[in-house]
Short mmCIF file of C-alpha atoms in Angstrom, two decimals:
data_model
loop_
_atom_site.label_atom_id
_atom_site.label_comp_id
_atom_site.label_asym_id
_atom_site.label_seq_id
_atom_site.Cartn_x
_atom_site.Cartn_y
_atom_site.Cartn_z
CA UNK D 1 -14.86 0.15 -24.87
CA UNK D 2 -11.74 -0.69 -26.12
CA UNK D 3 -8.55 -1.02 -24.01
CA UNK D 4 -6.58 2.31 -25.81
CA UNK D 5 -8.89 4.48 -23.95
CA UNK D 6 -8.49 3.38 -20.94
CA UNK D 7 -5.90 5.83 -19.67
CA UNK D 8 -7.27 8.54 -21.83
CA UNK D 9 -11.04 8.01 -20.02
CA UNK D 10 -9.58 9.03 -16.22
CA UNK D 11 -7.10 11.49 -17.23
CA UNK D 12 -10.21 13.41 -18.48
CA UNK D 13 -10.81 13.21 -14.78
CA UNK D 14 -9.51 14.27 -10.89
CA UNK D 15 -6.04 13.93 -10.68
CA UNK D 16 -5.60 11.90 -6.80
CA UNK D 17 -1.73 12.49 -7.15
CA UNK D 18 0.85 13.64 -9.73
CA UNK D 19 1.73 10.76 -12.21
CA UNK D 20 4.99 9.05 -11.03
CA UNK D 21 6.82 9.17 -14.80
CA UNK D 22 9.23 6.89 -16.48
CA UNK D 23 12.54 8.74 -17.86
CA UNK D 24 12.58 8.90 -21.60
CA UNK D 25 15.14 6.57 -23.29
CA UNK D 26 15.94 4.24 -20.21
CA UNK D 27 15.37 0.81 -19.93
CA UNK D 28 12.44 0.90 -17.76
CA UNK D 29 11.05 3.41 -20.15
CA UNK D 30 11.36 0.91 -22.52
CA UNK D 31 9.75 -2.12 -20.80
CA UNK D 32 7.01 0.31 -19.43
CA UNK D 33 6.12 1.18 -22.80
CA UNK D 34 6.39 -2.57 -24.13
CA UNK D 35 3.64 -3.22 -21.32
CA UNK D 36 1.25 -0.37 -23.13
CA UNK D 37 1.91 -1.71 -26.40
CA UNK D 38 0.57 -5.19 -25.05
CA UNK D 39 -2.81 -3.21 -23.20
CA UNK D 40 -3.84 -1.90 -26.06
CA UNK D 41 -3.26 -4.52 -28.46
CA UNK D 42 -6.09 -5.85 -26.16
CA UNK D 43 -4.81 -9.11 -26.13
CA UNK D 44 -5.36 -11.85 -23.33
CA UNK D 45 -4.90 -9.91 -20.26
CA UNK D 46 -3.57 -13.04 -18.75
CA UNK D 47 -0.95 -13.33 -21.24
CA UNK D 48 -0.25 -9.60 -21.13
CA UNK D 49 1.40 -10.09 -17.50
CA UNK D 50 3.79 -12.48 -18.47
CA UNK D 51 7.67 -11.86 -17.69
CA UNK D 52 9.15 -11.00 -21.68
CA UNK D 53 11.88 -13.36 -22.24
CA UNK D 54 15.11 -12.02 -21.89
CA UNK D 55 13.90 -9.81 -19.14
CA UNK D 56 15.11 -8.95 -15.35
CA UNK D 57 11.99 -9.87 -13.06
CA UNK D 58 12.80 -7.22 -10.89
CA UNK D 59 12.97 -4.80 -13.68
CA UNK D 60 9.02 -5.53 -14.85
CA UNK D 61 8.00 -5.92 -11.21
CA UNK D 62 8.93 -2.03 -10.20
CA UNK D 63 7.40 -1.03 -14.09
CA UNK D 64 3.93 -2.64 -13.12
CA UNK D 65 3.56 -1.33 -9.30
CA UNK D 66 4.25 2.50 -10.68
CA UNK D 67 2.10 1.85 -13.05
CA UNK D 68 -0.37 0.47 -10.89
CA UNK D 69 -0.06 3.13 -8.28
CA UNK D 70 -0.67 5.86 -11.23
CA UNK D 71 -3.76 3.64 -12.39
CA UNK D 72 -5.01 2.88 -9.14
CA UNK D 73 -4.56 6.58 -8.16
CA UNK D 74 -6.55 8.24 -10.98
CA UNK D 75 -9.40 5.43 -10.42
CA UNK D 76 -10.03 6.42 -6.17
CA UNK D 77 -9.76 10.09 -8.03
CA UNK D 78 -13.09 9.49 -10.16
CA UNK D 79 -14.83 8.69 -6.41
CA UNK D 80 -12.89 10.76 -4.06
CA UNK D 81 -15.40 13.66 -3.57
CA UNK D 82 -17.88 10.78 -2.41
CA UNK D 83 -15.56 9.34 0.15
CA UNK D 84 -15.35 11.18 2.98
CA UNK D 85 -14.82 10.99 6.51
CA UNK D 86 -18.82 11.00 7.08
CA UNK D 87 -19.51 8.48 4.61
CA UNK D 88 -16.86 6.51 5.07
CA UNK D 89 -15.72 6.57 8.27
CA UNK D 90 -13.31 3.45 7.83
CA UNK D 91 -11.04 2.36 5.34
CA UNK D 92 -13.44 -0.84 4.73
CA UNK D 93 -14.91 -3.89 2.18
CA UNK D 94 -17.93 -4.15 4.08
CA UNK D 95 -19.09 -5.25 7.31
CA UNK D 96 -16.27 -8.09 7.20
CA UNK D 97 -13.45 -6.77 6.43
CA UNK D 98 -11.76 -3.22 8.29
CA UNK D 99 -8.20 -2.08 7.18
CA UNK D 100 -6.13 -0.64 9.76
CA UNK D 101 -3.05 1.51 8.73
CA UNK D 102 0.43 1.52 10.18
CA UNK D 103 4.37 3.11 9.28
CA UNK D 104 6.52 2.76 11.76
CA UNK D 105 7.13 5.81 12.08
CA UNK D 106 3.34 8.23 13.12
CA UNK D 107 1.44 5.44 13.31
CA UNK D 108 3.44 2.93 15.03
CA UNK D 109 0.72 0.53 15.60
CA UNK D 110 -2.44 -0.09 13.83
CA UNK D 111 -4.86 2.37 13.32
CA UNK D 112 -8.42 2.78 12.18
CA UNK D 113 -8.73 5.64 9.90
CA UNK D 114 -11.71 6.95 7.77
CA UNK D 115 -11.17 6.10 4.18
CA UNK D 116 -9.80 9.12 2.78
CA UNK D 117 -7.42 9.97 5.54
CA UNK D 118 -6.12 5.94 4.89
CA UNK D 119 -5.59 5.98 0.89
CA UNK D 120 -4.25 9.53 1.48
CA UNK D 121 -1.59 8.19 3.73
CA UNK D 122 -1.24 5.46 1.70
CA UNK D 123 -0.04 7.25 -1.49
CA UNK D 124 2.20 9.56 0.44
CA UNK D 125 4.03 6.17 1.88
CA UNK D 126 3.96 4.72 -1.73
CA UNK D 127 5.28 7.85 -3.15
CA UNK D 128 7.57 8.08 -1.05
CA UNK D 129 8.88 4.63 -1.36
CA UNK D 130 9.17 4.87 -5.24
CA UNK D 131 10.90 7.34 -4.84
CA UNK D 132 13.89 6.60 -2.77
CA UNK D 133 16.27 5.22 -5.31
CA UNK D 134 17.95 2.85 -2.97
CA UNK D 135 14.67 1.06 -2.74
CA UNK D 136 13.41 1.50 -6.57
CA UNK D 137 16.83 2.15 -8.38
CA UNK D 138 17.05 4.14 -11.70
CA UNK D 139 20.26 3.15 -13.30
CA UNK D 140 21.03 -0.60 -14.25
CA UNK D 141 24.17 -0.25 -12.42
CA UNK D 142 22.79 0.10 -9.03
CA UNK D 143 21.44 -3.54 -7.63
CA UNK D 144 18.50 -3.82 -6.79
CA UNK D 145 17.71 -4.52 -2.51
CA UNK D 146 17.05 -7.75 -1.31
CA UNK D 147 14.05 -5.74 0.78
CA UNK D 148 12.74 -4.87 -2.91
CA UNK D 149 10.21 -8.29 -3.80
CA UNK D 150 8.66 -7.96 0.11
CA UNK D 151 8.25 -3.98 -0.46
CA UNK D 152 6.94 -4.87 -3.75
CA UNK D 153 4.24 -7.31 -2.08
CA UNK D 154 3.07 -4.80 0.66
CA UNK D 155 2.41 -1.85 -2.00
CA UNK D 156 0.71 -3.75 -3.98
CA UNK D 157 -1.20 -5.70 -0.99
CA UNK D 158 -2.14 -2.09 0.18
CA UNK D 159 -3.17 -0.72 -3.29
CA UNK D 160 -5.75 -3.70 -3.32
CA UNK D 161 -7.52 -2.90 -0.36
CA UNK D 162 -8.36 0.71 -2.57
CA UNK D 163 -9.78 -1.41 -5.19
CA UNK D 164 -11.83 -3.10 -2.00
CA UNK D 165 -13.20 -0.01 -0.79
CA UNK D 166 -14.17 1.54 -4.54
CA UNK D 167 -15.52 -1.69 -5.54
CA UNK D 168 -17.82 -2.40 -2.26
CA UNK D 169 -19.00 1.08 -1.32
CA UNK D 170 -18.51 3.09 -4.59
CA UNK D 171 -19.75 0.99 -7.24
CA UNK D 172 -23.01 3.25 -7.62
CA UNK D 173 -20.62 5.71 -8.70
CA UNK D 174 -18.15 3.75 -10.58
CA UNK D 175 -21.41 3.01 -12.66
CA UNK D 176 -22.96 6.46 -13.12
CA UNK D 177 -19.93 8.18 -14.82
CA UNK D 178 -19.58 5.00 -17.13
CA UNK D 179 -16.04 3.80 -15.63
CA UNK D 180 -16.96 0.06 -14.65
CA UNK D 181 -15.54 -1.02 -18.18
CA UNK D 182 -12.15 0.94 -17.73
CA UNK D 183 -11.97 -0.33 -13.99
CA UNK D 184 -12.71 -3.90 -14.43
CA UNK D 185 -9.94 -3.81 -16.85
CA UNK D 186 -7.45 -2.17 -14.98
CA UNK D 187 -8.47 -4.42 -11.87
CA UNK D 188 -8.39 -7.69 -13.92
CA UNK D 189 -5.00 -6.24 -15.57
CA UNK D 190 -4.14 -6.00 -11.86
CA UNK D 191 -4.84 -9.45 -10.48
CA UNK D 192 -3.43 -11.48 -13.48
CA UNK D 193 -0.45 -9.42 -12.92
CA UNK D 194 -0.07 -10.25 -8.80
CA UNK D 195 -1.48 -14.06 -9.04
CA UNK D 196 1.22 -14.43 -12.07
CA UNK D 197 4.44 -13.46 -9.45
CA UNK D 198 2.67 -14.93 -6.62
CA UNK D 199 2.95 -10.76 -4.45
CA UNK D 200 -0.72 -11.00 -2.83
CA UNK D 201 -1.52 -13.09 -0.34
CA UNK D 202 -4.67 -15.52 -1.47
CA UNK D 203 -6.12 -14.22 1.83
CA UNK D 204 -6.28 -10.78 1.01
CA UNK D 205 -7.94 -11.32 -1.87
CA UNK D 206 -10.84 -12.68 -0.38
CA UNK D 207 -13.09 -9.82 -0.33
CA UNK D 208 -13.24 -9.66 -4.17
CA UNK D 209 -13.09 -13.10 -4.84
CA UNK D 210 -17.06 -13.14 -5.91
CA UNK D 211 -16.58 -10.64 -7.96
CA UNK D 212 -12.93 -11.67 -9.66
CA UNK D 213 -14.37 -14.96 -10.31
CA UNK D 214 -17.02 -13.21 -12.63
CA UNK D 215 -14.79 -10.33 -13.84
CA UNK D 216 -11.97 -12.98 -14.61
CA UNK D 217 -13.88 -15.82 -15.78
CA UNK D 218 -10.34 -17.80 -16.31
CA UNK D 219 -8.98 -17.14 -12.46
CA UNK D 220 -8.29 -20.20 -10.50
CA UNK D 221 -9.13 -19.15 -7.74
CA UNK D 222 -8.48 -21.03 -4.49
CA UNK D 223 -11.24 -23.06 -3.38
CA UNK D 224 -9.35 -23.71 0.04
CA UNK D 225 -8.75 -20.17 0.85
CA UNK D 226 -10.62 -19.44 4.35
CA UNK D 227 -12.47 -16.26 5.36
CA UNK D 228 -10.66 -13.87 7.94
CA UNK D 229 -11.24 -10.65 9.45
CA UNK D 230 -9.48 -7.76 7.35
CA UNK D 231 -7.85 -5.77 10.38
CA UNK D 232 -4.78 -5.81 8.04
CA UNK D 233 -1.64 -3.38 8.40
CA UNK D 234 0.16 -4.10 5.41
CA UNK D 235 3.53 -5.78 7.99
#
């Protein structure tokens, strides 16, 4: 299926969260809509993720991880009636790997949480962090923190363990509405775009590496990387 229709497929869907939007005629407007253009040209992927010359890094960073979170949260929407606290009673890839959430501020140390309950807190926390324009600024004229790259990489790092969870004990259903195409896409979309700028640990990405390494038949993926238990809070 072609690339245009990707967004267009799951907004025919469940909604998981309101879409965090991009104000008309800013810069970041502008560079979010450059990014579109590139999708669905469907050109490499690969090349897709690459910084525009002339271009603040910061700047296309905060673009692609709303985007993401918009993406990521209209894909868990397509399996969220199946994920429950019965069914999934962790937020988990597997036997191997068990995701523990933690804030600071409810849950002060980490938790285990059934799947739902996780990704639900999640997306609050992420919401809430793109939010808060002293951490995600609006205007140009307002710098941008020095806390903003390591936020960046635990977002993201988080919004990976969703594509974990759908991918390991939701593909049935990923499959029966017809949505493996549109996901692989936006997944592959995803890990050119976080191995590019270095923001995921190679660690974390272990759980998916089978798969990525047939789903992105051009990853290099590290042949060194070890296995290690996924109790992971996201610090």
């Amino acid at each position: 299926m072609a690339l245009s229709g990707f967004v267009e497929f799951f907004q025919k869907g469940k909604t998981f969260r309101p879409k965090k939007k991009f104000t008309h005629g800013t810069m970041r407007y502008s560079l979010y809509k450059q990014a579109q253009a590139s999708l669905n040209s469907g050109i490499n992927l690969r090349n897709v993720v690459k910084l525009p010359p002339g271009e603040d890094l910061n700047d296309w960073i905060a673009v692609h991880v709303v985007d993401f979170f918009n993406r990521i949260n209209l894909i868990y929407g397509t399996i969220s009636e199946y994920c429950d606290s019965t069914s999934c009673p962790t937020m988990s890839g597997g036997a191997r790997f068990e995701y523990l959430w933690a804030d600071g501020d409810k849950y002060k140390k980490p938790t285990a949480l059934p799947a739902p309950q996780y990704v639900s807190l999640l997306m609050d926390w992420i919401e809430t962090q793109i939010n808060n324009e002293s951490l995600f600024p609006v205007s140009t004229d307002i710098p941008f923190p020095k806390s903003f790259i390591p936020l960046c990489r635990k977002i993201l790092t988080r919004l990976f363990r969703v594509f974990v969870h759908v991918y390991i004990h939701h593909f049935d259903r990923i499959v029966a509405i017809g949505a493996e195409p549109h996901i692989n896409t936006c997944y592959k979309h995803f890990y050119y775009f976080v191995t590019e700028f270095d923001l995921i640990n190679h660690k974390e990405l272990e759980p998916l590496a089978e798969m990525t390494a047939k789903v992105c038949k051009d990853a290099v993926l590290n042949a060194r990387q070890t296995t290690v238990p996924g109790s992971a809070n996201g610090r």
